[in-house]
């Protein structure tokens, strides 16, 4: 179970890589494993406004439809347009080529509300015990 | 609490992800649905189907009872032969879809859906009226399916029976890995394959023998997730999704099973009436014309109006496109007819195709 130290994490199992005011967002290794084989990814277009905790896209596995939630508020400045054609990349490289969108954050302080790697690890452990 | 098949521990040891299905705790996947699906299409896969039910109908009036309950002409069966069949309520709705085998004179063997075992046995008992001996022997069997292009080659390594002498939809009895087994050349995947009815206590032995003999050829265990994508590609129906008590075999595209001329059977009058009057809904296959996955319950539309619903759908691993089955009025059921699937509020284009979506070879 990969949980890169330098990233931040949401309770909906998204990860955020922060570069000044730019947030790169995807779903975690835990999320892709829970979903199983991903066969469809639906992402917003560049220019779309996303709001923290609101749904911004959909990822579908063979058995299930799963919404993806924005961990931060801002404007989508880049979209991984290769993903819809090769959804399996999300399973193979959730933190690398499986990145989904890049957002110009309007409230960078929202990063502080996200979990650290250590906190996310505990969060998953607690979820597994239920 | 969910029931467990005798192979439960084996699945856990193989790292299966388990889910609840029809009151049973079953493996949904081991390595992953897509890998398992592909294994069955290219080499072979092994399935635990022990949750399904087995019912014996025996005695001098066994055929009479089968003929009254099933829509098919059971008298056409020869010893060892099998038939896909349904039995109906008096109004023509389907009770269950089954495979019926004639194992011997006056000895019929039904394999029924896991979720319907008690319902089916009750229905049979009520309509038997003491004529035949009925036994629900579901707990006596582990049912293992070996499916794929290599199935016959692999199975042959475990038996002295000539497996290639068993035609599709026939069965034979013999030892598999030393265990007396009813070997049926049947399956739900669209590939060649066998379904092995094994005495429950020997189930683990036969399962392990199959896995071992197929290991170097790419045989892998396959869960219910891939079972569903495989059967959907092959155009097979799933009771509870594509047909139920409110669906007739005529509506479900199973009219070839209904033998009106064989004599009286439960539902005959209602089905005859329906055939005369015409259907109001009809099962279709459809393929998506744009990205998007059709799923159970999604509405089907024509020119902005809802005309029907998807009953089974998925992204087809083999075809790389969304496929589905659903019901529409006959006017919209012609091959090539265009319609839309409502996916989260978007009307995504699709068109009607003939089933099966995939054919082997």
Tab-separated table of N, CA and C in Angstrom, chain A residues 33-40 42 55 58 60-65 67 88, chain B residues 17 28-29 32-35 225 228-229 291-293 295 298 314-315 344 346:
chain	number	residue	atom	x	y	z
A	33	UNK	N	-7.211	0.120	-5.510
A	33	UNK	CA	-7.266	-1.292	-5.141
A	33	UNK	C	-8.676	-1.683	-4.723
A	34	UNK	N	-9.334	-0.797	-3.974
A	34	UNK	CA	-10.704	-1.068	-3.556
A	34	UNK	C	-11.644	-1.152	-4.749
A	35	UNK	N	-11.412	-0.277	-5.739
A	35	UNK	CA	-12.297	-0.238	-6.903
A	35	UNK	C	-12.135	-1.463	-7.791
A	36	UNK	N	-10.918	-1.999	-7.858
A	36	UNK	CA	-10.668	-3.063	-8.825
A	36	UNK	C	-10.373	-2.465	-10.194
A	37	UNK	N	-10.474	-3.281	-11.230
A	37	UNK	CA	-10.119	-2.839	-12.576
A	37	UNK	C	-10.973	-1.645	-12.988
A	38	UNK	N	-10.305	-0.528	-13.283
A	38	UNK	CA	-11.017	0.680	-13.689
A	38	UNK	C	-11.182	0.668	-15.201
A	39	UNK	N	-12.402	0.878	-15.655
A	39	UNK	CA	-12.701	0.765	-17.082
A	39	UNK	C	-13.213	2.076	-17.682
A	40	UNK	N	-13.387	3.106	-16.865
A	40	UNK	CA	-13.944	4.353	-17.398
A	40	UNK	C	-13.598	5.494	-16.463
A	42	UNK	N	-14.233	9.807	-16.158
A	42	UNK	CA	-14.890	11.006	-16.699
A	42	UNK	C	-14.328	12.209	-15.958
A	55	UNK	N	-18.382	16.933	-6.121
A	55	UNK	CA	-17.982	15.949	-7.116
A	55	UNK	C	-17.426	16.657	-8.349
A	58	UNK	N	-15.998	11.181	-12.389
A	58	UNK	CA	-16.476	9.827	-12.084
A	58	UNK	C	-15.417	8.830	-12.509
A	60	UNK	N	-15.201	4.610	-12.992
A	60	UNK	CA	-16.005	3.392	-12.944
A	60	UNK	C	-15.117	2.160	-13.003
A	61	UNK	N	-15.370	1.225	-12.119
A	61	UNK	CA	-14.746	-0.089	-12.215
A	61	UNK	C	-15.754	-0.995	-12.902
A	62	UNK	N	-15.399	-2.253	-13.095
A	62	UNK	CA	-16.319	-3.179	-13.750
A	62	UNK	C	-17.638	-3.223	-12.984
A	63	UNK	N	-17.551	-3.273	-11.661
A	63	UNK	CA	-18.751	-3.491	-10.849
A	63	UNK	C	-19.393	-2.223	-10.315
A	64	UNK	N	-18.656	-1.104	-10.302
A	64	UNK	CA	-19.190	0.045	-9.555
A	64	UNK	C	-18.889	1.390	-10.190
A	65	UNK	N	-19.766	2.353	-9.887
A	65	UNK	CA	-19.587	3.740	-10.295
A	65	UNK	C	-19.181	4.515	-9.054
A	67	UNK	N	-17.914	8.370	-7.535
A	67	UNK	CA	-17.670	9.794	-7.748
A	67	UNK	C	-16.310	10.183	-7.218
A	88	UNK	N	-6.943	2.009	-17.267
A	88	UNK	CA	-6.163	1.079	-16.429
A	88	UNK	C	-4.921	1.739	-15.836
B	17	UNK	N	-11.310	-11.773	-3.063
B	17	UNK	CA	-12.156	-10.770	-2.421
B	17	UNK	C	-13.556	-11.364	-2.424
B	28	UNK	N	-15.686	-12.686	-5.589
B	28	UNK	CA	-16.024	-11.835	-6.730
B	28	UNK	C	-14.820	-11.713	-7.658
B	29	UNK	N	-13.608	-11.761	-7.080
B	29	UNK	CA	-12.417	-11.747	-7.914
B	29	UNK	C	-11.248	-12.270	-7.126
B	32	UNK	N	-8.180	-10.214	-10.414
B	32	UNK	CA	-8.817	-9.025	-10.985
B	32	UNK	C	-9.772	-9.468	-12.079
B	33	UNK	N	-10.875	-8.735	-12.221
B	33	UNK	CA	-11.922	-9.164	-13.138
B	33	UNK	C	-11.432	-9.237	-14.584
B	34	UNK	N	-10.695	-8.241	-15.023
B	34	UNK	CA	-10.261	-8.220	-16.427
B	34	UNK	C	-9.283	-9.357	-16.720
B	35	UNK	N	-8.344	-9.613	-15.813
B	35	UNK	CA	-7.383	-10.692	-16.019
B	35	UNK	C	-8.096	-12.035	-16.049
B	225	UNK	N	-17.384	-11.746	-10.576
B	225	UNK	CA	-17.272	-10.514	-11.372
B	225	UNK	C	-17.060	-10.835	-12.834
B	228	UNK	N	-19.898	-12.632	-14.672
B	228	UNK	CA	-20.937	-11.757	-15.193
B	228	UNK	C	-20.541	-11.093	-16.508
B	229	UNK	N	-19.293	-10.624	-16.628
B	229	UNK	CA	-18.879	-9.997	-17.883
B	229	UNK	C	-18.812	-11.041	-19.003
B	291	UNK	N	-18.427	6.863	-25.599
B	291	UNK	CA	-17.958	6.393	-24.282
B	291	UNK	C	-19.049	6.507	-23.226
B	292	UNK	N	-19.096	5.515	-22.356
B	292	UNK	CA	-20.099	5.484	-21.299
B	292	UNK	C	-20.498	4.046	-21.076
B	293	UNK	N	-20.759	3.683	-19.845
B	293	UNK	CA	-21.066	2.291	-19.522
B	293	UNK	C	-22.545	2.165	-19.152
B	295	UNK	N	-25.710	0.478	-17.467
B	295	UNK	CA	-25.828	-0.372	-16.285
B	295	UNK	C	-27.282	-0.646	-15.959
B	298	UNK	N	-30.572	1.801	-15.905
B	298	UNK	CA	-30.460	3.037	-16.701
B	298	UNK	C	-31.580	3.053	-17.746
B	314	UNK	N	-22.389	-3.576	-19.074
B	314	UNK	CA	-21.010	-3.504	-18.622
B	314	UNK	C	-20.139	-2.947	-19.730
B	315	UNK	N	-18.901	-2.657	-19.415
B	315	UNK	CA	-17.897	-2.378	-20.429
B	315	UNK	C	-17.382	-3.746	-20.842
B	344	UNK	N	-26.371	9.044	-15.979
B	344	UNK	CA	-26.249	10.194	-15.066
B	344	UNK	C	-26.768	11.475	-15.718
B	346	UNK	N	-27.049	12.196	-18.899
B	346	UNK	CA	-26.633	12.413	-20.294
B	346	UNK	C	-27.239	11.319	-21.156
